[in-house]
XYZ file of C-alpha atoms in Angstrom:
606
model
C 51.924 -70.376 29.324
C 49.623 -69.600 32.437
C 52.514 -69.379 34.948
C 54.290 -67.204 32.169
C 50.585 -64.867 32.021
C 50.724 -64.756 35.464
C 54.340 -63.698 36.090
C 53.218 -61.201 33.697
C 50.711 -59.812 35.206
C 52.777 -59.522 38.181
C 54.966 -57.235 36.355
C 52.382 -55.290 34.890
C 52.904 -56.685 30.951
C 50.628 -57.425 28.444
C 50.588 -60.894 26.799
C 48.930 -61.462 23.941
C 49.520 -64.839 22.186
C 48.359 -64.782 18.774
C 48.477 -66.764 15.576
C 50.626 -66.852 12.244
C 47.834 -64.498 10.758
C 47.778 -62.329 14.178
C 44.994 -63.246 15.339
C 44.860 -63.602 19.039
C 43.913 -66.271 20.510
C 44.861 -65.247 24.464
C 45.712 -63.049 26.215
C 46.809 -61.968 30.357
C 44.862 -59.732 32.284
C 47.099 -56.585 31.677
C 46.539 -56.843 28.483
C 42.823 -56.975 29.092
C 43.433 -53.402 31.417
C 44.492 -50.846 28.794
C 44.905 -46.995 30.190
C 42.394 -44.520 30.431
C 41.040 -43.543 27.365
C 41.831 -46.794 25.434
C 39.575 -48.986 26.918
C 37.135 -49.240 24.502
C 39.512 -51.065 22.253
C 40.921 -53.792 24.445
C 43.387 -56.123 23.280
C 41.776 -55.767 19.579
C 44.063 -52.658 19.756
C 47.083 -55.481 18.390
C 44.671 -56.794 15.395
C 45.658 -54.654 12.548
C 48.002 -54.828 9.226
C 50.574 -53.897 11.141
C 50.791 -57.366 12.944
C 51.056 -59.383 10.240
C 53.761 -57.653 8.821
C 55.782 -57.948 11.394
C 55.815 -61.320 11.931
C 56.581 -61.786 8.371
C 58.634 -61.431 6.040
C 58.744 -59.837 2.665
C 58.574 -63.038 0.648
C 55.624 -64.540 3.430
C 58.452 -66.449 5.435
C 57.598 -66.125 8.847
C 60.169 -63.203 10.610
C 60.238 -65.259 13.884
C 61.076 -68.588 14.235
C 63.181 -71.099 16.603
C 64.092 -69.178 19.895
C 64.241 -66.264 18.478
C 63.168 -63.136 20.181
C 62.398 -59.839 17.790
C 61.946 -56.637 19.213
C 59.189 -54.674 17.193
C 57.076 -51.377 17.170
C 53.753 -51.471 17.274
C 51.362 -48.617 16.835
C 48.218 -49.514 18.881
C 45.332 -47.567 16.874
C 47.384 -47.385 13.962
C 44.863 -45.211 11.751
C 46.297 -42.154 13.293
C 49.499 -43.370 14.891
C 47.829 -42.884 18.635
C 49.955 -45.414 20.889
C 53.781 -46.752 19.205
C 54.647 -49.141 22.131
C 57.842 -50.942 22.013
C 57.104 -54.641 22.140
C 59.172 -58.108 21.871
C 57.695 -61.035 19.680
C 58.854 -64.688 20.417
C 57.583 -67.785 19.294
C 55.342 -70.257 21.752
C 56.336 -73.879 21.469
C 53.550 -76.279 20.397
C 51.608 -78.157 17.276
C 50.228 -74.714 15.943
C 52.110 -71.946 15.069
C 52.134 -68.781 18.017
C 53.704 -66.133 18.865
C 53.844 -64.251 22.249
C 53.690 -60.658 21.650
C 55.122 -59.169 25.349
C 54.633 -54.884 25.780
C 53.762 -52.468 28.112
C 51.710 -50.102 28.017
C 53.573 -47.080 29.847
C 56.647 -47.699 27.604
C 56.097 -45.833 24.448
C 58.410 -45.732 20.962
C 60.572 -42.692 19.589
C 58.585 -39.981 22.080
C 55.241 -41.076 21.174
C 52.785 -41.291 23.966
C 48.887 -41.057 24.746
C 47.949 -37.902 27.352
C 44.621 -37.264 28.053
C 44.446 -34.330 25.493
C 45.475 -36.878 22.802
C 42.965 -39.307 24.270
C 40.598 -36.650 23.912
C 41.313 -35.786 19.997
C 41.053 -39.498 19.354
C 37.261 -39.127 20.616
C 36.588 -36.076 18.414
C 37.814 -37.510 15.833
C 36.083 -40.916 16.320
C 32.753 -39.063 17.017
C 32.582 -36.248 14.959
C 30.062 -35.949 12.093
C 32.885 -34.250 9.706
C 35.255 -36.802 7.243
C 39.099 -36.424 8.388
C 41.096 -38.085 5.873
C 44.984 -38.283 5.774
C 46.405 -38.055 2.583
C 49.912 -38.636 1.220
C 51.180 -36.123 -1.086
C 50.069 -37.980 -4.364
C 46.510 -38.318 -2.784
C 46.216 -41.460 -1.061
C 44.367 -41.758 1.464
C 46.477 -42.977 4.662
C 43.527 -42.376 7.269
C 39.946 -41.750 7.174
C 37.879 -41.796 10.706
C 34.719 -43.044 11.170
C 32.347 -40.389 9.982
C 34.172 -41.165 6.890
C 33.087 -44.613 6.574
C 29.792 -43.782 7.631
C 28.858 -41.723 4.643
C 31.355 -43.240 1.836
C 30.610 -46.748 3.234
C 35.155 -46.962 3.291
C 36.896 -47.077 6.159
C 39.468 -48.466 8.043
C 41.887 -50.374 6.312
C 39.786 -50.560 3.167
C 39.958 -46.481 2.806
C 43.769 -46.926 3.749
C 45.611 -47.152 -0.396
C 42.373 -45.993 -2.614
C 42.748 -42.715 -4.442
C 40.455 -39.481 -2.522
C 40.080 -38.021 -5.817
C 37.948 -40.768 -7.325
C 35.537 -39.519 -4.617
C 35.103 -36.096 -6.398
C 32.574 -35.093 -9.106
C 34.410 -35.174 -12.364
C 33.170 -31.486 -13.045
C 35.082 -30.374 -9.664
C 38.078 -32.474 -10.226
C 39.770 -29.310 -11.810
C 39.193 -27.420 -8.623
C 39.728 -30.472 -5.937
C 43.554 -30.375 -8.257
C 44.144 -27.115 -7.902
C 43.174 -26.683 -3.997
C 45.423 -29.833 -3.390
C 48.664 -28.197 -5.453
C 47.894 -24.953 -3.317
C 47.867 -26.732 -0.056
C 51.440 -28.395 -1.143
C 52.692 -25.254 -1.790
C 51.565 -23.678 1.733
C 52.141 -23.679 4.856
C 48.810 -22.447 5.772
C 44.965 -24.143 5.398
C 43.462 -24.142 2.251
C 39.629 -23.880 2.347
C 36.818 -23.509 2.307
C 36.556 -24.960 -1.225
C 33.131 -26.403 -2.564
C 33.350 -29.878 -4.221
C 30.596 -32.465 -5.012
C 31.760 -35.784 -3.052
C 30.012 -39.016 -3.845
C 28.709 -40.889 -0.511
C 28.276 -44.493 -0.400
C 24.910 -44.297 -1.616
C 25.807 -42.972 -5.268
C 24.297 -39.798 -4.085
C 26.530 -36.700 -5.038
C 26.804 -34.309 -1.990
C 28.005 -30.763 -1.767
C 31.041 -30.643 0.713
C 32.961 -27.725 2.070
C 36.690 -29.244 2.028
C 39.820 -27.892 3.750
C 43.213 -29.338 3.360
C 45.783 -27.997 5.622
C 50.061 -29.533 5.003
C 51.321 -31.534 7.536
C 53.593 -33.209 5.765
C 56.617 -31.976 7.635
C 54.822 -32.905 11.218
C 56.402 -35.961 12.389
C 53.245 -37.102 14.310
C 50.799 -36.873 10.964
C 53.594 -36.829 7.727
C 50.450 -36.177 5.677
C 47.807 -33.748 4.357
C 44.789 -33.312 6.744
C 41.675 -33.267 4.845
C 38.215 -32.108 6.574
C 35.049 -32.388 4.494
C 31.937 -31.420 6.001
C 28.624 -31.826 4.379
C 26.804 -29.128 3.402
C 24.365 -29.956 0.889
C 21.038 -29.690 3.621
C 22.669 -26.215 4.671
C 22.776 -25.449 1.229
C 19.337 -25.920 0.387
C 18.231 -24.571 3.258
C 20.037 -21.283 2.415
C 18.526 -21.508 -0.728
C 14.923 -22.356 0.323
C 15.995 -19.275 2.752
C 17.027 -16.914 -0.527
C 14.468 -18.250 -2.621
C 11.555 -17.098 0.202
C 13.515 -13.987 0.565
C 13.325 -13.769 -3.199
C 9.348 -14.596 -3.262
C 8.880 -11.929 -0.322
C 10.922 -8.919 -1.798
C 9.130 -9.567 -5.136
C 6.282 -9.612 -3.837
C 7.053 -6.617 -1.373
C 8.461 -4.391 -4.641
C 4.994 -5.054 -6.657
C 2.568 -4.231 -3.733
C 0.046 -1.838 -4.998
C -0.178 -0.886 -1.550
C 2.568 0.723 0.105
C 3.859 -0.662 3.784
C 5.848 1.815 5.825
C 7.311 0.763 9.370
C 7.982 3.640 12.103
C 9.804 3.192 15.179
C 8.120 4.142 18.285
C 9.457 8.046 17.624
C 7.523 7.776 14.759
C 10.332 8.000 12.759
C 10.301 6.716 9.338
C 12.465 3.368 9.266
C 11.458 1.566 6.351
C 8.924 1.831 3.284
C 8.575 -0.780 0.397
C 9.480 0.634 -2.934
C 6.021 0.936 -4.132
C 6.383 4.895 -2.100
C 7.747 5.942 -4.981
C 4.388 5.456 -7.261
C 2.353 7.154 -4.478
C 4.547 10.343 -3.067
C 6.268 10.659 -6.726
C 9.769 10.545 -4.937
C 12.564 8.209 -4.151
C 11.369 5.837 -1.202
C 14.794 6.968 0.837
C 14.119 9.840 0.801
C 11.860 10.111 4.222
C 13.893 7.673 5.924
C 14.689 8.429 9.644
C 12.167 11.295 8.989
C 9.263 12.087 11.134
C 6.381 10.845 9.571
C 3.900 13.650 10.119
C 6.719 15.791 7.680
C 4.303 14.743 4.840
C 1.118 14.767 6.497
C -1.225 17.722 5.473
C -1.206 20.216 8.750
C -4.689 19.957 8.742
C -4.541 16.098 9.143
C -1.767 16.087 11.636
C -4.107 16.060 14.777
C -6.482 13.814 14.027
C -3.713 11.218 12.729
C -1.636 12.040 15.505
C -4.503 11.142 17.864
C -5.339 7.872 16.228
C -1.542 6.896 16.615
C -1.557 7.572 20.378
C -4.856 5.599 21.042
C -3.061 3.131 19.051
C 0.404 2.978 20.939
C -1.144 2.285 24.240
C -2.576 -1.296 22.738
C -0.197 -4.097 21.819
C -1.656 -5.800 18.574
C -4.355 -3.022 18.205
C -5.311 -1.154 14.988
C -6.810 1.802 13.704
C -7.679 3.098 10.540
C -7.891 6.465 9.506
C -7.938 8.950 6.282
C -5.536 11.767 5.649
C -4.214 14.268 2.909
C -0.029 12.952 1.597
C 2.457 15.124 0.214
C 2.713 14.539 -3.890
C 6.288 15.762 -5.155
C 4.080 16.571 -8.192
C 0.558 17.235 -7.398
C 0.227 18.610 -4.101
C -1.530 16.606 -1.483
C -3.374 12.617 -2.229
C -5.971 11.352 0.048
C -4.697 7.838 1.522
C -6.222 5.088 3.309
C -3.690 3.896 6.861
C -4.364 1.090 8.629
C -2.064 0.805 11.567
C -0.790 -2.050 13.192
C 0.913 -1.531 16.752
C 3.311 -4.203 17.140
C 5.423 -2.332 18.996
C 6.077 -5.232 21.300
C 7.258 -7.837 18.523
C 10.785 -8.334 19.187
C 11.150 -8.914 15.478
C 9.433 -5.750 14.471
C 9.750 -3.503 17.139
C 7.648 -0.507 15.484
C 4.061 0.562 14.214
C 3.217 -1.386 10.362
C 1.413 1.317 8.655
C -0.326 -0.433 5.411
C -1.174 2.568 3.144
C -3.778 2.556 -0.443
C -4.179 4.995 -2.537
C -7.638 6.867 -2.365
C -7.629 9.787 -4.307
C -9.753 8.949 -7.201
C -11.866 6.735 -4.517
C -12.257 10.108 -2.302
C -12.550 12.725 -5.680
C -15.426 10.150 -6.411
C -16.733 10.306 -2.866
C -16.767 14.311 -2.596
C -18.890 14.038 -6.393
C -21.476 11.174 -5.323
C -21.918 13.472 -2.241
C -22.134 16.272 -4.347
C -24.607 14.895 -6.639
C -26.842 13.676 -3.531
C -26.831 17.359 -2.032
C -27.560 18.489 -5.531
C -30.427 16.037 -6.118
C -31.460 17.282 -2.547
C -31.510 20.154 -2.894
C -33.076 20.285 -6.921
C -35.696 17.495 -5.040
C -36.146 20.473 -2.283
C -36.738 23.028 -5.101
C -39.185 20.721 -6.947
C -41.173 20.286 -3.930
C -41.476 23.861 -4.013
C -42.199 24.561 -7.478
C -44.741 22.049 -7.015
C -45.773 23.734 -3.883
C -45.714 27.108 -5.768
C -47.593 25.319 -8.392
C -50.280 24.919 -6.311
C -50.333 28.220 -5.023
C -50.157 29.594 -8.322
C -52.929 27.602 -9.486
C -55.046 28.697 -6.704
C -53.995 32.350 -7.064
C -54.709 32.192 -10.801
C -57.663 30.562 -9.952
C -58.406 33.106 -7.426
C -57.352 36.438 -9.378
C -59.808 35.171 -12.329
C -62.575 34.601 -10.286
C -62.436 38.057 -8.473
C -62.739 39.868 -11.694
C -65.069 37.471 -13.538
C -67.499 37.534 -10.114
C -67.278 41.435 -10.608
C -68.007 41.294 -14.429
C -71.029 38.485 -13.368
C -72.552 40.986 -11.200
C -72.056 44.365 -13.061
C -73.682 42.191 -16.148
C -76.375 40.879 -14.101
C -77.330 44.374 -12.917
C -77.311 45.993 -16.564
C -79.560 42.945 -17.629
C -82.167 42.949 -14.408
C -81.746 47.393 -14.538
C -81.627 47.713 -18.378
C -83.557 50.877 -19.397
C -83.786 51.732 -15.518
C -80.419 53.308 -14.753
C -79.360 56.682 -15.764
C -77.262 56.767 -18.511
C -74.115 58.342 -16.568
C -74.629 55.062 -13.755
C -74.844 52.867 -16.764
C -71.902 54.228 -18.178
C -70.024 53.730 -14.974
C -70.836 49.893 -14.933
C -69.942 49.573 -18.473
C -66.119 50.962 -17.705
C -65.565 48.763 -14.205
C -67.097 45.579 -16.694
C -63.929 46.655 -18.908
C -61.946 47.448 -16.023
C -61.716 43.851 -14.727
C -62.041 41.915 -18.420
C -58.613 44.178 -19.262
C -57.529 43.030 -15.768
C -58.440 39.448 -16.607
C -56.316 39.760 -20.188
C -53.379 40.791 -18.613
C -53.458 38.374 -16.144
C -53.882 35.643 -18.824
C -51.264 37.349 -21.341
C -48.717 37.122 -17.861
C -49.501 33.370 -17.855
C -48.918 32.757 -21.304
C -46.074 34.643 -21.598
C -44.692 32.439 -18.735
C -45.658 29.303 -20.628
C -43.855 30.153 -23.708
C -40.639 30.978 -21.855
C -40.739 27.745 -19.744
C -41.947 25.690 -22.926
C -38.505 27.759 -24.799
C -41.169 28.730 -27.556
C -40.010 32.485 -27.496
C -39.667 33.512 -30.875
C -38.125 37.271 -30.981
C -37.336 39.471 -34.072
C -34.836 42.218 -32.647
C -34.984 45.363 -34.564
C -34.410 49.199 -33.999
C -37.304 50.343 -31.992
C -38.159 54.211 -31.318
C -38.113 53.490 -27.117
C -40.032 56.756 -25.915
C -42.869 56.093 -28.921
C -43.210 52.278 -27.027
C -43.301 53.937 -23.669
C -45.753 56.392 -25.022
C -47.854 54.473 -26.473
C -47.771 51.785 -23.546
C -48.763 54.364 -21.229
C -52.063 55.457 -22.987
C -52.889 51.792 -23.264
C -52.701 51.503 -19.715
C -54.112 54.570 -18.566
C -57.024 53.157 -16.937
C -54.776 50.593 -14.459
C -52.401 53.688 -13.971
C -54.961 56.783 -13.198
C -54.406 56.483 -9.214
C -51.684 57.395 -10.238
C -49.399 60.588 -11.367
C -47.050 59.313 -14.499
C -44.198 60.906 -15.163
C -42.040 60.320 -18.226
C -38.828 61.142 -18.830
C -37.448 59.263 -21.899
C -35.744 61.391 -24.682
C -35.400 60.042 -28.091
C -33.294 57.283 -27.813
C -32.787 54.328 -30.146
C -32.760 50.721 -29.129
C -32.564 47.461 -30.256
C -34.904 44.964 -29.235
C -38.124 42.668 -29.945
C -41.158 45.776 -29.482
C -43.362 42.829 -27.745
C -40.801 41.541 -25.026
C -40.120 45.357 -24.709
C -43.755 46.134 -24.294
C -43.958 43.125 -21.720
C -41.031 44.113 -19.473
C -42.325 47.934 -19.264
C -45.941 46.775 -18.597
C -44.778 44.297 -15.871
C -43.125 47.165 -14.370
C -45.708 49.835 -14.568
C -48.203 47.115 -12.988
C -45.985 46.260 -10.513
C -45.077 49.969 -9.449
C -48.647 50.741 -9.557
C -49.718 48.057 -7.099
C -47.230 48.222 -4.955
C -47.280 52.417 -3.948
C -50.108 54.676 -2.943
C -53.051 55.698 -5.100
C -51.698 59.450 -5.924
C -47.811 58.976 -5.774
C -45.969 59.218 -8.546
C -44.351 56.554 -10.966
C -41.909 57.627 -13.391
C -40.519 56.164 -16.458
C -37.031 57.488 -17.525
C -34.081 56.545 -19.592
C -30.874 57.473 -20.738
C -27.616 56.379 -22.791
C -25.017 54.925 -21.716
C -22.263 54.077 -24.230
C -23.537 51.723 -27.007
C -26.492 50.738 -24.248
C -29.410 52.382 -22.867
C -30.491 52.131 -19.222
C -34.152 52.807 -18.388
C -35.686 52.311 -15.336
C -39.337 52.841 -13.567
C -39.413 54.734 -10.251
C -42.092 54.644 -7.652
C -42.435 55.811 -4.086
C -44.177 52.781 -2.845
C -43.402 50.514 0.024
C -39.977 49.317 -1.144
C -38.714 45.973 -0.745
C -36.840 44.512 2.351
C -33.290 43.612 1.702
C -33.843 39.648 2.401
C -36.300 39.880 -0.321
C -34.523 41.820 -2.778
C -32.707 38.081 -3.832
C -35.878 36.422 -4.589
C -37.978 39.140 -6.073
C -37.134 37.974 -9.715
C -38.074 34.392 -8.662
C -40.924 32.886 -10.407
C -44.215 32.684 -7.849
C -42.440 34.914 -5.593
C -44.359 37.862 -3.833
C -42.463 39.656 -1.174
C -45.914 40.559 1.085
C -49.451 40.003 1.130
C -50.301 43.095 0.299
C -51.522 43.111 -3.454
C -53.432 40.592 -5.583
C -50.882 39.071 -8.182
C -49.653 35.296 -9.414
C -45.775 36.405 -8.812
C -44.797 35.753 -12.547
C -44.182 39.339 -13.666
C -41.019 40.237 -12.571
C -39.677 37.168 -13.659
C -41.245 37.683 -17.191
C -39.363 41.254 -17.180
C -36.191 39.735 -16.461
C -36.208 36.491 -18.755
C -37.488 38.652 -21.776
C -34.394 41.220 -20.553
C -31.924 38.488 -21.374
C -33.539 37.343 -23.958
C -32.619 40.902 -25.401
C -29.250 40.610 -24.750
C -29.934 42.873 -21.463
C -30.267 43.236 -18.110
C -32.728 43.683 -14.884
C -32.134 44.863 -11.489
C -33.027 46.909 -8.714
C -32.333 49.497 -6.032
C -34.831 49.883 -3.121
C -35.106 50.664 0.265
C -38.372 50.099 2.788
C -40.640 52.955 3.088
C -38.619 54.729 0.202
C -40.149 53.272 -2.726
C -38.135 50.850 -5.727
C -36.071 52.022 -8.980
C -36.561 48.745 -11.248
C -33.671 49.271 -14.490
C -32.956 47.348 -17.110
C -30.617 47.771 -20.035
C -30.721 47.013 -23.595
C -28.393 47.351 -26.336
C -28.471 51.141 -28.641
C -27.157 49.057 -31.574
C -26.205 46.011 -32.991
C -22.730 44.304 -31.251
C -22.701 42.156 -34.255
């Protein structure tokens, strides 16, 4: 047998002696050499099925025995027919039954033949992570590669016989069917079609299958099944979906509203929550400038936010500004702006915008309350000022004519029976000058009182106005004879309370009087006018500046130093004017004397 191996070898054939169950048990050195691209399989290329069949018989005889010499086929690789060598099997002589199996491997059977590109396939399809099966028409599997055994833990010969659709989930067996029927009827690949394959672990996995016909191809005489497993894709395009799901919820029920612009500053997306805050569809400023709905009066001061911002990767700035409302005008909203420009993935400024309106409406009130409470804390440190200076000038006006009264008093006591009668006289009328001066000045202050305190109690009635004006007049001759008094009030009814009458025409008698010459004239006139009756009092005194013409009716105000008085009175006239349904005012120049009127009603608007 060695001199036969060697002679062999010589003439470049493989020798592979093997038992009556095909094992081998030697071998030459040729045999040992397979070509390029089979040499991971080495002579246990001849220890497959095939083997034993042919050195048997159908009924287990043994096919080759005496000197017989039977010429054979073998398929080297047989899972996918790779290698069909011709070959000649004789038996060896000896105790134990062997058989000399003599081939080559350059001399292949009916035109099949390894190349490199088929060397190349049987790699891929030894390596690849996929299941290639071979199936006969009725479904048996013929072939499965490794990947196949890998994950159903069946392969080789063991795969080779067993039925591919026991492999499928019985709720996909329908489908598996009808893909299977399809791909006999075609020419063309069937696929992809999802089915749940069982792996070796009882685990059910989802699989994308394809099964393309190749029945008719000599070289495969089968259906070509791929299966890939997709079950971690699949849950990672879920997981994928689901976060997408998560984020666009979560996008869609912002209260906020995040708008992206590209670096024209061009609208180029906006989450749906627009809508709520504009009032309009969200496409509808798409690929629109974004200063379009910016108040005009806004647009700088936004516009130079944005370019501070542009020339700062990652920087952000926030700023206020007035939006366009479809339905209510303009909103005040709260940006922040993100430049992230230079984020491949984002390529644009993130502009994160709230709602403010109420915030700012609340704003512009809180600030309007403060300047109110400012400025009503300004006026009460005034009136409190004024107080004081009213309390002093009070104090001041009552002491003048009280020290005056003292005096003339003391002078009748310490003179009594001394002084002529006409000098006593005279004392007598300046002691009643300044106690009628003192009860004015204390009726003024009272009056003032009641109308602050809102005790006023008035009884309006028809009142005869030039018998009040006549009668006021002789009342007050003594404060008014510096003075020439003209009066020029025709019979004329009015209605009105006779003592807030009395007080406005007094006030404005003593005010006319103190504030002209001793020897001009005041007058006192009055005329109708519709269903009212204007009357007014007239001097030709210093008049009254224009600045001060706003403030004269102000309580404590005096418009110069030039007259004693607690600057109540004209404020008296007025407030007992409205209080009479009427109304005060004045017309005066300075240097050309004032024109107080004031109009009540002729008769009753009830």
């Amino acid at each position: 047998m060695r001199v036969l191996a060697r002679m062999l070898d010589r003439q470049g054939l493989a020798l592979v002696v093997v038992d009556d169950a095909g094992t081998p048990v030697a071998s030459n050195d040729v045999a040992l050499r397979p070509p390029s691209g089979l040499e991971q399989r080495g002579p246990a290329l001849v220890t497959l099925d095939w083997l034993t069949a042919a050195l048997r018989l159908p009924d287990g005889a043994l096919a080759v025995t005496g000197d017989e010499t039977r010429n054979v086929t073998i398929r080297v690789a047989a899972e996918v027919a790779l290698l069909c060598l011709d070959a000649s099997i004789s038996p060896v002589p000896g105790p134990e039954p062997r058989f000399a199996l003599i081939f080559s491997w350059n001399e292949s059977s009916s035109g099949y033949g390894v190349s490199a590109g088929e060397a190349r396939l049987h790699a891929l399809l030894e390596h690849t992570t996929d299941i290639i099966t071979v199936l006969e028409a009725d479904g048996t599997v013929r072939y499965s590669n490794p990947a196949a055994g890998l994950l159903t833990r069946i392969s080789g010969s063991e795969a080779n016989g067993t039925q591919a659709f026991d492999l499928v989930h019985p709720d996909d067996q329908t489908t598996a069917l009808v893909a299977f029927e399809d791909a006999l009827l075609r020419s063309t690949p069937v696929g992809p079609v999802e089915l749940r394959i069982r792996f070796g672990d009882g685990s059910w996995h989802l699989a994308e299958v394809f099964v393309d016909n190749l029945l008719d191809n000599p070289s495969v005489g089968g259906l070509v099944v791929t299966i890939r497993d997709i079950t971690e894709r699949v849950r990672h395009e879920e997981d994928i979906r689901r976060r997408e799901r998560w984020m666009r919820s979560l996008v869609e029920n912002l209260h906020d509203v995040v708008v992206v612009l590209d670096r024209s500053l061009r609208v180029q997306y906006a989450t749906p929550s627009i809508e709520r805050l504009i009032d309009a569809p969200a496409y509808t400023n798409i690929g629109e400038s974004a200063f379009n709905d910016i108040h005009p009066d806004d647009v700088d001061h936004v516009g130079a936010s944005i370019d501070r911002l542009r020339s700062q990767a990652g920087a952000s700035e926030r700023m206020e500004f007035r939006l366009r409302h479809a339905r209510h005008g303009w909103r005040w909203v709260e940006a922040i702006t993100v430049n992230l420009l230079d984020d491949p993935d984002v390529d644009g400024l993130v502009v994160t915008i709230r709602d403010v309106d109420d915030k700012h409406a609340a704003d512009e009130r809180l600030r309007d309350a403060y300047t109110r409470q400012r400025d009503d804390a300004d006026r009460l440190r005034d009136v409190d000022k004024l107080k004081d200076e009213f309390l002093a000038t009070v104090s001041h006006e009552l002491r003048t004519p009280l020290t005056s009264i003292a005096g003339l008093t003391e002078l009748l006591l310490n003179d009594h029976g001394r002084l002529p009668a006409a000098e006593s006289h005279h004392v007598l009328e300046r002691i009643s000058a300044n106690a009628t001066e003192m009860t004015s000045m204390v009726e003024r202050v009272l009056d003032y009182s009641r109308l602050q305190a809102g005790r006023v109690e008035l009884r309006i009635e028809p009142l005869d106005l030039s018998a009040v004006v006549a009668s006021l007049v002789d009342r007050m001759a003594e404060t008014l004879k510096g003075h020439v008094v003209a009066i020029a009030v025709p019979p004329l009814a009015v209605r009105a309370d006779a003592g807030a009458l009395t007080t406005v025409l007094r006030n404005l008698l003593l005010n006319a009087s103190k504030y002209s010459p001793a020897g001009t004239r005041i007058e006192i006139g009055a005329r109708a006018n519709g269903d009212e009756v204007v009357v007014w009092v007239r001097d030709q005194g210093i008049g009254i500046a224009p600045a001060d013409q706003s403030k004269i009716f102000q309580h404590f105000y005096q418009a110069g130093p030039y007259h004693r008085g607690v600057g109540i009175g004209l404020n008296i006239a007025r407030r007992y004017t409205q209080l009479n349904h009427g109304r005060l005012w004045l017309e005066s120049s300075p240097g050309d004397g004032s024109t107080f009127y004031f109009m009540l009603p002729a008769r009753s608007r009830e």
